[in-house]
């Protein structure tokens, strides 16, 4: 295999184009074979093979900076930069991250996994290089290149950066990796323009169409563009991305074939020293070289290891949400659903199919999604924003001030809340509760099992202010099959007053199973908290215990536990009784490395055994011990 002879990008330079094609095949085969065992972003990486090869021939990484946006497209780059031996351990504990990672290689400058950041990093880096007097461009030796997917280009940050790059005339090379898709087809007029160029470079169809719709354009337009040629020009302007970028001050080159290494290389050599921002528009095919991917609806954006039969049969939280939303929407036509480019993974596809007019995909634009939802709520609709917990952080200000301050009834649904695992530190959903609890009028529902989702969603949609429903990807342990009601907590066990456990969401099921492991279960009262701020009756009961433990799978600093403990304290003060001894279990303040969710929860002491140990220690009035933090090693700065 030719790939085996490549230990660094320098090894690419002596290869012929025939050898480069052979290498591209080796790379595809390696990625397909590996991802079949590890799971990961298959389609995206198969599409970016030739672009990455050409980049590494033209530019000298790591002195020249290559920034992948989103970083899930960096597997090829990993294979070319000395990480082949470790590649089989992709996304495994102690193995390679699924994203660029500074501890792995000096070739990784950033750890991009939330989309649309590369252009801003690029602007900052080139500014720093210029200010520090490092040679850039014009025979100098430092370039900054951002490789941006057409999906990632829909994010607000990307647009903000484009605007800034043009104004500052920053010497950044942008490679637009345009496969026309993010998960599903990219939602963007700009992308539509890019695609129409791909499909119809001669604009002939447009000339024909124009005859039909010319009479419908505004009177001013009709005067300004008399005759078919004038109108064709209007259309050409509209469908040509060149004008979009060049009006922003960014030189546009393209479109070019993103799978032809020779032409990619020649274009990249030509643009490398352009005196300002320049964009190379490369057309690629997502999933290229793997038939099951190219014929798959999502182009195998990410390849998931098939679940066991039992896991596949179990109802997940996402399915429960998906079904409940459709049911509720049948009875209430004000309900609308919004996604930021994640309709499939958040379970919104059945809703989109049944209510296409009430479904909105805004592209990778979480901030816009939230404020658009605020507008919908203001206009009398009941919007539901379905979003991964980790991506909600992007839109905190909008949730706080555009929704919360106005007291608008927007319902957030946070999927993948808690410990998510293989995607590493950036994808754990550990902040949503702390962030939402900082929004004064937000009510948060945390179902312990999928059975709770329907009743909670119904309750949330009936409230006047902002609400959130948060649940994990992974299934909970079994509970008693009952569900709670309204804004009430649910008591799962009644003890003798020694200790009360207040457990949030899936943690209630872990605590329930911990009861059979503790030294004496008659000492333990257990609540499934269900709703935050907490049910006052539950807090009243907790105050009558000698000890209180709270458990959550979010950050233990400023999250649900902090709020509940302060509620317990102030209630104890009101009643003039002794404060119970309290302990907050949750996720430490650290970036947790990639690992399977169950293994991480266990290391954090958030599994039944860990919880039982914590209960026994508190009952024995022993201190809680400090657990080693499964954190990602610190990056070494270059
Ligand atoms: C802020 C943010 N929201 C959502 C996502 C989830 N996400 C990961 S990749 C992706 C699509 C990216 O599309 P594109 O940039 O075109 O890359 P492709 O996979 O098509 O090559 C999305 C929506 C994310 N990474 N970051």
XYZ file of C-alpha atoms and ligand atoms in Angstrom:
664
model
C 0.000 0.000 0.000
C 1.495 3.306 -1.100
C -0.056 5.026 1.906
C 2.305 3.122 4.223
C 5.266 4.952 2.680
C 3.848 8.348 3.605
C 4.993 9.360 7.038
C 4.777 13.096 6.545
C 3.454 15.513 3.904
C 6.982 15.886 2.489
C 6.709 12.299 1.203
C 3.916 13.375 -1.129
C 5.984 15.791 -3.132
C 7.920 13.294 -5.234
C 4.858 11.308 -6.338
C 3.487 11.297 -9.877
C -0.191 12.059 -10.470
C -0.826 8.375 -11.191
C 0.697 7.573 -7.787
C -1.378 10.306 -6.185
C -4.517 8.644 -7.560
C -3.348 5.313 -6.178
C -2.756 6.990 -2.835
C -6.244 8.484 -2.897
C -7.624 4.950 -3.310
C -5.502 3.654 -0.418
C -6.765 6.465 1.774
C -10.390 5.769 0.911
C -9.964 2.080 1.638
C -8.277 2.771 4.982
C -10.982 5.189 6.056
C -13.803 2.842 5.055
C -12.202 -0.151 6.822
C -11.454 1.802 9.983
C -14.730 3.636 10.321
C -16.601 0.345 9.921
C -15.092 -0.591 13.317
C -14.916 2.724 15.086
C -17.852 4.663 13.665
C -17.194 8.234 12.572
C -17.579 10.777 9.812
C -17.336 8.640 6.721
C -19.020 10.497 3.850
C -17.448 13.850 4.694
C -13.916 12.432 4.668
C -14.356 10.420 1.485
C -15.289 13.675 -0.208
C -12.230 15.615 0.860
C -9.434 13.173 -0.087
C -8.080 14.929 -3.184
C -8.412 18.416 -1.705
C -6.361 17.361 1.320
C -3.719 15.683 -0.832
C -3.357 18.742 -3.049
C -3.182 21.060 -0.054
C -0.381 19.056 1.494
C 1.591 19.142 -1.774
C 1.266 22.886 -2.221
C 1.501 24.146 1.336
C 4.085 23.270 3.980
C 2.191 22.241 7.075
C 2.608 22.974 9.958
C 4.405 26.245 9.106
C 1.571 26.884 6.722
C -1.621 26.568 8.677
C -4.413 24.257 7.499
C -7.709 24.771 9.310
C -10.532 22.280 8.725
C -14.094 23.511 9.133
C -15.726 21.458 10.388
C -12.925 19.373 11.850
C -14.766 16.119 11.196
C -13.209 16.332 7.716
C -9.669 15.889 9.017
C -9.184 12.089 8.822
C -7.269 12.324 5.531
C -5.097 15.044 7.027
C -4.435 12.763 10.013
C -3.360 9.916 7.728
C -0.893 12.184 5.925
C 0.631 13.728 9.027
C 2.199 10.774 10.812
C -0.868 9.243 12.469
C -1.464 6.107 10.388
C -0.430 3.674 13.119
C -2.877 5.219 15.572
C -5.706 5.506 13.054
C -7.270 2.147 13.936
C -7.949 3.609 17.385
C -9.919 6.540 16.002
C -12.410 7.840 18.605
C -11.360 5.133 21.072
C -10.106 5.844 24.570
C -6.507 6.950 24.393
C -6.678 6.817 20.590
C -7.046 9.544 17.987
C -9.742 12.152 18.372
C -12.420 12.357 15.685
C -11.459 16.009 15.214
C -8.176 17.870 14.863
C -6.374 17.777 18.179
C -3.372 19.819 19.210
C -1.982 17.141 21.496
C -1.863 14.675 18.611
C 0.155 16.646 16.130
C 1.695 20.041 15.424
C -0.186 19.858 12.113
C -3.429 20.460 14.039
C -3.706 24.109 14.936
C -7.282 24.109 16.152
C -9.764 21.585 17.568
C -12.694 22.520 15.363
C -15.823 20.508 15.965
C -18.470 23.172 16.303
C -18.905 24.524 12.794
C -18.051 27.805 11.116
C -15.008 28.872 13.154
C -12.100 28.435 10.721
C -12.400 31.754 8.923
C -12.233 33.636 12.209
C -9.220 31.635 13.392
C -7.629 32.261 9.991
C -8.159 35.989 10.230
C -6.683 36.040 13.719
C -3.663 33.933 12.807
C -2.732 35.897 9.714
C -3.124 39.119 11.677
C -0.793 37.751 14.350
C 1.768 36.577 11.779
C 1.726 39.981 10.110
C 2.036 41.885 13.377
C 4.889 39.694 14.569
C 6.717 40.365 11.341
C 6.590 36.776 10.118
C 6.982 36.486 6.387
C 3.671 35.913 4.695
C 2.747 35.761 1.026
C 4.878 37.139 -1.837
C 7.745 34.723 -1.473
C 7.317 34.661 2.277
C 6.897 31.359 3.948
C 3.639 31.384 5.877
C 0.156 30.821 4.558
C -3.126 30.351 6.315
C -5.647 28.125 4.570
C -9.213 27.457 5.721
C -11.011 24.446 4.265
C -14.704 25.163 4.735
C -17.681 22.933 3.917
C -20.692 24.479 2.203
C -22.703 23.514 5.298
C -20.264 25.231 7.623
C -20.482 28.316 5.446
C -24.127 28.740 6.504
C -23.131 29.582 10.088
C -23.340 33.189 11.195
C -19.716 33.235 12.337
C -18.571 32.316 8.831
C -20.466 35.261 7.361
C -19.122 37.598 10.036
C -15.596 36.456 9.241
C -16.033 36.785 5.464
C -17.130 40.356 6.006
C -14.084 41.047 8.145
C -11.600 39.264 5.868
C -12.664 41.412 2.942
C -12.481 44.680 4.855
C -9.075 43.832 6.324
C -7.799 42.350 3.052
C -6.456 39.401 5.045
C -4.204 37.032 3.129
C -6.256 33.941 3.737
C -6.823 31.166 1.223
C -10.288 29.673 1.574
C -11.035 26.321 -0.003
C -14.779 25.898 -0.241
C -15.393 22.145 -0.141
C -18.787 22.166 -1.790
C -20.606 18.850 -1.811
C -23.991 20.559 -1.696
C -24.790 18.936 1.620
C -24.302 19.279 5.315
C -26.131 16.285 6.871
C -28.903 16.676 4.349
C -28.758 19.102 1.396
C -27.389 22.413 2.637
C -30.055 24.993 3.406
C -28.800 28.238 1.931
C -29.583 30.411 -1.056
C -25.870 30.873 -1.523
C -25.497 27.132 -1.601
C -28.378 26.902 -4.047
C -26.503 29.353 -6.229
C -23.379 27.298 -5.953
C -25.333 24.190 -6.834
C -27.069 25.745 -9.808
C -23.694 26.699 -11.121
C -22.620 23.121 -10.744
C -25.655 21.779 -12.514
C -26.016 24.387 -15.172
C -22.816 26.187 -16.013
C -24.131 27.630 -19.259
C -27.200 29.183 -17.685
C -29.231 28.026 -20.675
C -32.080 26.757 -18.614
C -32.242 30.080 -16.911
C -32.529 31.881 -20.182
C -35.535 29.735 -20.982
C -37.079 30.107 -17.581
C -36.651 33.799 -17.673
C -39.054 34.126 -20.536
C -41.668 32.672 -18.217
C -41.060 34.660 -15.075
C -39.870 37.937 -16.513
C -43.416 39.366 -16.528
C -43.642 38.605 -12.816
C -40.642 40.628 -11.650
C -41.175 44.127 -10.262
C -42.019 47.008 -12.647
C -38.655 48.591 -11.833
C -36.901 45.371 -12.720
C -38.778 45.201 -15.990
C -37.699 48.684 -16.940
C -34.147 48.128 -15.911
C -33.702 44.872 -17.745
C -35.528 44.983 -21.000
C -35.071 42.024 -23.260
C -34.006 38.517 -22.618
C -30.269 39.172 -22.522
C -30.624 41.810 -19.866
C -32.730 39.456 -17.820
C -30.299 36.604 -18.320
C -27.637 38.869 -16.930
C -29.732 39.456 -13.842
C -30.009 35.732 -13.365
C -26.338 35.187 -14.000
C -25.599 37.724 -11.295
C -28.019 35.957 -8.999
C -26.649 32.492 -9.548
C -22.993 33.405 -9.627
C -21.283 33.154 -6.270
C -18.507 35.306 -7.696
C -20.487 38.491 -7.089
C -21.350 37.466 -3.564
C -17.737 36.949 -2.581
C -16.197 39.691 -4.664
C -18.636 42.284 -3.325
C -17.302 41.334 0.073
C -13.748 41.897 -1.163
C -12.865 38.220 -1.531
C -11.451 37.063 -4.859
C -13.368 34.087 -6.261
C -11.890 31.250 -8.331
C -14.027 28.397 -9.562
C -15.855 26.225 -9.651
C -13.200 23.535 -10.077
C -13.293 19.749 -9.850
C -12.485 18.884 -6.242
C -11.457 15.350 -7.190
C -8.828 16.246 -9.770
C -5.575 16.502 -7.855
C -3.623 18.004 -10.727
C -6.003 20.872 -11.357
C -6.545 21.468 -7.655
C -2.815 21.662 -7.180
C -2.296 24.059 -10.031
C -5.061 26.381 -8.819
C -3.780 26.297 -5.244
C -0.252 27.171 -6.390
C -1.638 30.117 -8.294
C -3.708 31.489 -5.448
C -1.247 30.831 -2.613
C 0.310 34.270 -2.726
C -2.703 36.336 -3.644
C -2.500 39.633 -1.826
C -5.760 39.367 0.094
C -8.514 36.860 0.803
C -9.228 34.429 -2.007
C -11.726 31.610 -2.248
C -11.267 28.471 -4.323
C -14.614 26.859 -4.977
C -14.105 23.087 -5.307
C -16.993 20.784 -6.189
C -16.861 17.464 -4.400
C -19.012 14.414 -3.896
C -19.827 13.400 -0.348
C -19.177 9.676 0.218
C -17.136 9.395 -3.000
C -15.745 5.934 -3.702
C -18.129 4.037 -1.466
C -21.389 3.085 -3.156
C -23.416 2.534 0.016
C -22.532 6.090 1.035
C -23.348 7.771 -2.255
C -26.693 6.000 -2.424
C -27.514 6.706 1.232
C -29.914 9.552 1.971
C -27.460 11.269 4.294
C -24.399 10.214 2.234
C -23.246 8.482 5.413
C -22.355 11.814 6.959
C -21.414 9.763 9.955
C -21.263 6.013 10.016
C -22.743 4.480 13.117
C -21.891 1.033 14.371
C -25.184 -0.873 14.145
C -26.722 -1.186 17.626
C -27.376 -4.566 19.214
C -30.841 -5.978 18.502
C -32.013 -5.122 22.035
C -30.749 -1.556 21.834
C -32.297 -1.103 18.389
C -35.661 -2.302 19.692
C -35.683 -0.011 22.757
C -37.460 3.325 22.415
C -34.927 6.102 22.648
C -35.550 9.539 24.067
C -35.216 10.949 20.535
C -37.909 8.623 19.180
C -40.195 9.420 22.098
C -39.774 13.149 21.403
C -40.257 12.664 17.681
C -43.546 10.769 18.202
C -44.873 13.075 20.919
C -44.213 16.206 18.910
C -46.122 14.918 15.903
C -49.031 13.846 18.112
C -49.225 17.187 19.890
C -48.885 19.094 16.615
C -51.916 17.299 15.185
C -54.036 18.945 17.895
C -52.335 22.321 17.995
C -51.562 23.990 14.729
C -49.518 26.696 16.431
C -46.730 24.181 17.043
C -43.763 24.687 14.719
C -40.412 22.936 14.760
C -37.008 24.450 14.102
C -33.653 22.780 13.546
C -30.172 24.082 12.827
C -29.199 21.574 10.111
C -29.909 18.539 12.317
C -33.440 17.460 11.376
C -32.568 13.756 11.197
C -30.493 13.370 14.353
C -32.942 15.385 16.474
C -35.921 13.318 15.311
C -37.719 16.062 13.374
C -38.054 14.265 10.035
C -41.513 12.766 10.747
C -42.705 16.239 11.777
C -41.203 17.797 8.630
C -42.924 15.199 6.505
C -46.351 15.654 8.049
C -46.184 19.431 8.544
C -43.785 20.769 5.917
C -45.150 24.309 6.288
C -44.572 24.305 10.010
C -40.993 23.034 9.821
C -37.950 25.275 9.485
C -34.341 24.239 8.882
C -32.182 27.346 9.224
C -28.804 25.775 8.351
C -25.988 25.672 10.903
C -27.294 28.816 12.552
C -28.259 28.176 16.166
C -28.386 31.845 17.118
C -30.707 32.714 14.287
C -32.838 29.641 15.037
C -33.472 30.832 18.577
C -34.310 34.435 17.754
C -36.463 33.326 14.814
C -38.300 31.112 17.312
C -38.721 34.160 19.558
C -40.316 36.001 16.640
C -42.619 33.077 15.946
C -43.694 32.924 19.586
C -44.318 36.665 19.560
C -46.438 36.177 16.471
C -48.634 33.603 18.203
C -46.938 30.316 17.307
C -45.525 27.701 19.710
C -42.045 27.025 18.373
C -40.001 24.016 19.425
C -36.263 24.398 18.828
C -34.666 20.945 18.666
C -30.932 21.183 19.104
C -28.054 19.156 20.522
C -27.246 20.256 24.051
C -23.658 21.102 23.070
C -24.724 23.465 20.279
C -27.098 25.386 22.531
C -24.142 27.252 24.065
C -23.831 29.096 20.759
C -27.266 30.617 21.264
C -27.237 31.374 24.974
C -27.473 35.141 24.576
C -30.421 34.772 22.223
C -32.169 32.391 24.615
C -31.530 34.714 27.543
C -32.368 38.080 26.035
C -34.458 37.452 22.923
C -36.590 34.708 24.475
C -36.186 34.903 28.271
C -36.298 38.658 28.770
C -39.502 38.824 26.755
C -40.963 35.806 28.554
C -41.769 34.143 25.242
C -43.112 30.590 25.075
C -40.291 28.943 23.139
C -39.596 25.298 23.959
C -36.005 24.104 23.604
C -35.419 20.399 23.195
C -31.853 19.420 24.021
C -30.906 16.060 22.601
C -27.540 14.445 23.470
C -27.578 16.090 26.907
C -25.123 14.776 29.483
C -22.089 12.636 28.684
C -22.026 11.822 24.981
C -18.726 9.978 24.627
C -16.937 9.276 21.378
C -16.974 12.817 20.035
C -14.926 14.074 22.953
C -14.784 17.247 25.015
C -16.630 19.522 22.620
C -19.697 17.339 22.295
C -20.602 16.530 25.893
C -23.895 18.169 26.773
C -22.910 19.298 30.231
C -23.719 23.000 30.187
C -27.362 23.205 29.126
C -28.806 23.037 32.645
C -26.389 25.548 34.115
C -27.025 27.908 31.199
C -30.791 27.510 31.255
C -30.985 27.890 35.018
C -29.248 31.240 34.596
C -32.234 32.381 32.528
C -34.590 33.655 35.223
C -37.940 32.431 33.890
C -36.879 29.169 32.251
C -38.497 25.890 33.301
C -36.432 22.773 32.567
C -37.827 19.269 32.254
C -35.452 16.323 32.550
C -37.141 12.995 31.767
C -35.624 10.018 33.548
C -36.999 7.616 30.913
C -38.464 8.014 27.404
C -41.920 7.323 28.931
C -41.769 10.756 30.554
C -41.117 12.675 27.333
C -44.697 12.951 26.143
C -46.169 14.248 29.397
C -43.295 16.664 29.862
C -43.495 18.044 26.327
C -47.231 18.562 26.735
C -46.689 20.367 30.055
C -43.888 22.495 28.597
C -45.990 23.571 25.636
C -48.825 24.597 27.947
C -46.645 26.983 29.983
C -46.510 30.680 29.178
C -42.747 31.284 29.374
C -39.607 29.634 27.972
C -39.155 25.937 28.627
C -36.539 23.274 27.940
C -36.687 19.514 27.732
C -33.298 17.825 28.014
C -32.415 14.178 27.552
C -29.411 12.016 26.734
C -28.591 9.966 23.668
C -27.939 6.806 25.644
C -30.780 4.798 27.176
C -31.444 4.979 30.907
C -31.517 1.972 33.207
C -34.932 0.500 33.881
C -37.243 2.271 36.271
C -40.667 1.412 37.702
C -42.648 2.068 34.515
C -44.559 4.975 36.079
C -44.585 8.587 34.931
C -44.920 11.792 36.895
C -47.262 14.677 36.385
C -47.055 18.403 35.630
C -44.407 20.319 37.529
C -44.140 17.745 40.314
C -41.122 15.688 41.345
C -41.683 11.958 41.737
C -40.764 10.038 44.865
C -39.142 6.704 44.039
C -38.244 5.549 47.569
C -39.037 6.629 51.124
C -36.335 6.251 53.767
C -36.038 6.863 57.512
C -34.931 10.490 57.273
C -31.174 9.805 57.258
C -30.524 10.757 53.652
C -32.427 12.138 50.672
C -31.240 11.775 47.072
C -32.437 14.301 44.493
C -31.539 12.866 41.079
C -32.044 14.595 37.741
C -33.062 12.932 34.460
C -31.308 9.696 33.591
C -29.400 9.915 36.878
C -32.651 9.033 38.672
C -32.498 5.594 37.088
C -28.853 5.134 38.121
C -29.725 6.208 41.681
C -32.711 3.829 41.715
C -30.391 0.930 40.892
C -27.881 2.183 43.476
C -30.483 1.470 46.176
C -29.863 -2.244 45.892
C -26.115 -1.660 46.378
C -26.107 0.596 49.454
C -25.384 -0.810 52.904
C -28.911 -0.085 54.182
C -31.556 1.011 51.691
C -34.084 1.845 54.433
C -32.037 4.953 55.135
C -32.528 6.428 51.674
C -35.305 8.580 50.254
C -35.049 9.038 46.495
C -36.634 11.593 44.201
C -36.739 11.841 40.437
C -36.485 15.639 40.282
C -38.186 15.897 36.844
C -38.485 19.694 36.797
C -36.236 22.637 37.589
C -36.570 24.964 39.441
C -37.397 22.123 41.804
C -40.795 21.148 43.137
C -41.170 23.034 46.496
C -42.787 19.985 48.136
C -39.734 17.884 47.286
C -37.457 20.540 48.781
C -39.635 20.677 51.893
C -39.289 16.946 52.303
C -35.523 17.034 51.626
C -35.095 19.588 54.428
C -36.491 17.092 56.918
C -33.574 14.735 56.178
C -30.164 14.853 57.860
C -28.312 14.605 54.581
C -29.038 15.490 50.966
C -27.238 14.314 47.834
C -28.010 15.786 44.428
C -27.041 13.971 41.221
C -26.878 15.289 37.662
C -25.021 14.425 34.457
C -24.271 18.083 33.788
C -21.671 20.357 35.343
C -21.842 20.234 39.135
C -20.834 23.897 39.284
C -23.781 26.239 38.961
C -26.100 23.505 37.704
C -29.141 21.695 39.071
C -27.382 20.583 42.288
C -26.245 24.088 43.132
C -29.788 25.377 42.685
C -31.372 22.551 44.705
C -28.869 22.850 47.551
C -29.497 26.571 47.783
C -33.255 25.872 47.786
C -32.746 23.337 50.593
C -30.702 25.840 52.581
C -33.124 28.675 52.250
C -36.059 26.396 53.095
C -34.184 25.155 56.185
C -33.583 28.779 57.139
C -37.281 29.620 56.679
C -38.263 26.690 58.860
C -35.514 27.449 61.358
C -34.186 23.884 61.247
C -30.618 22.599 60.957
C -29.215 22.549 57.423
C -28.851 19.023 56.151
C -25.318 18.063 55.166
C -25.275 18.347 51.392
C -23.226 16.875 48.586
C -23.459 17.632 44.860
C -22.569 14.846 42.427
C -22.095 15.726 38.784
C -19.562 16.442 36.077
C -16.376 18.189 37.212
C -15.147 21.436 35.711
C -12.898 19.882 33.065
C -12.725 18.986 29.377
C -13.486 15.271 29.370
C -11.706 13.106 26.838
C -13.472 10.888 24.306
C -14.563 7.543 25.658
C -17.733 5.470 25.741
C -20.487 7.271 27.676
C -21.030 4.456 30.188
C -17.314 4.169 30.922
C -17.041 7.926 31.456
C -20.097 8.000 33.716
C -18.593 5.207 35.733
C -15.250 7.023 36.078
C -17.116 10.090 37.229
C -18.935 8.041 39.877
C -22.274 8.606 38.145
C -23.224 4.945 37.739
C -25.098 2.862 40.323
C -21.890 1.647 42.004
C -20.432 5.156 42.206
C -23.658 6.608 43.548
C -24.052 3.819 46.128
C -20.478 4.502 47.304
C -21.222 8.212 47.666
C -24.412 7.455 49.642
C -22.595 5.086 51.996
C -19.760 7.565 52.576
C -22.150 10.392 53.377
C -24.176 8.155 55.699
C -20.932 7.297 57.499
C -20.134 11.035 57.594
C -16.976 10.350 55.611
C -15.636 12.913 53.159
C -16.204 12.341 49.456
C -12.912 11.479 47.775
C -11.557 13.380 44.796
C -11.839 11.270 41.676
C -9.198 11.508 38.978
C -10.660 13.551 36.153
C -10.847 11.748 32.798
C -9.748 14.926 31.082
C -8.049 15.330 27.756
C -4.336 16.077 28.170
C -3.368 19.725 27.894
C -2.343 20.861 24.424
C 1.298 21.649 23.884
C 1.530 25.107 22.439
C 3.631 25.551 19.370
C -22.356 24.845 15.567
C -22.613 23.458 15.017
N -23.881 23.052 14.770
C -24.103 21.812 14.291
C -23.075 20.955 14.041
C -23.354 19.519 13.596
N -22.744 19.236 12.302
C -21.593 18.556 12.183
S -21.062 18.443 10.640
C -22.417 19.231 10.038
C -22.580 19.446 8.584
C -21.383 20.118 8.000
O -21.587 20.246 6.622
P -20.374 20.644 5.700
O -19.605 21.741 6.353
O -20.904 20.911 4.361
O -19.452 19.366 5.706
P -19.661 17.938 5.006
O -19.850 16.971 6.135
O -20.852 18.000 4.110
O -18.431 17.667 4.245
C -23.254 19.614 11.092
C -24.532 20.324 10.935
C -21.769 21.420 14.331
N -20.682 20.653 14.154
N -21.570 22.660 14.796
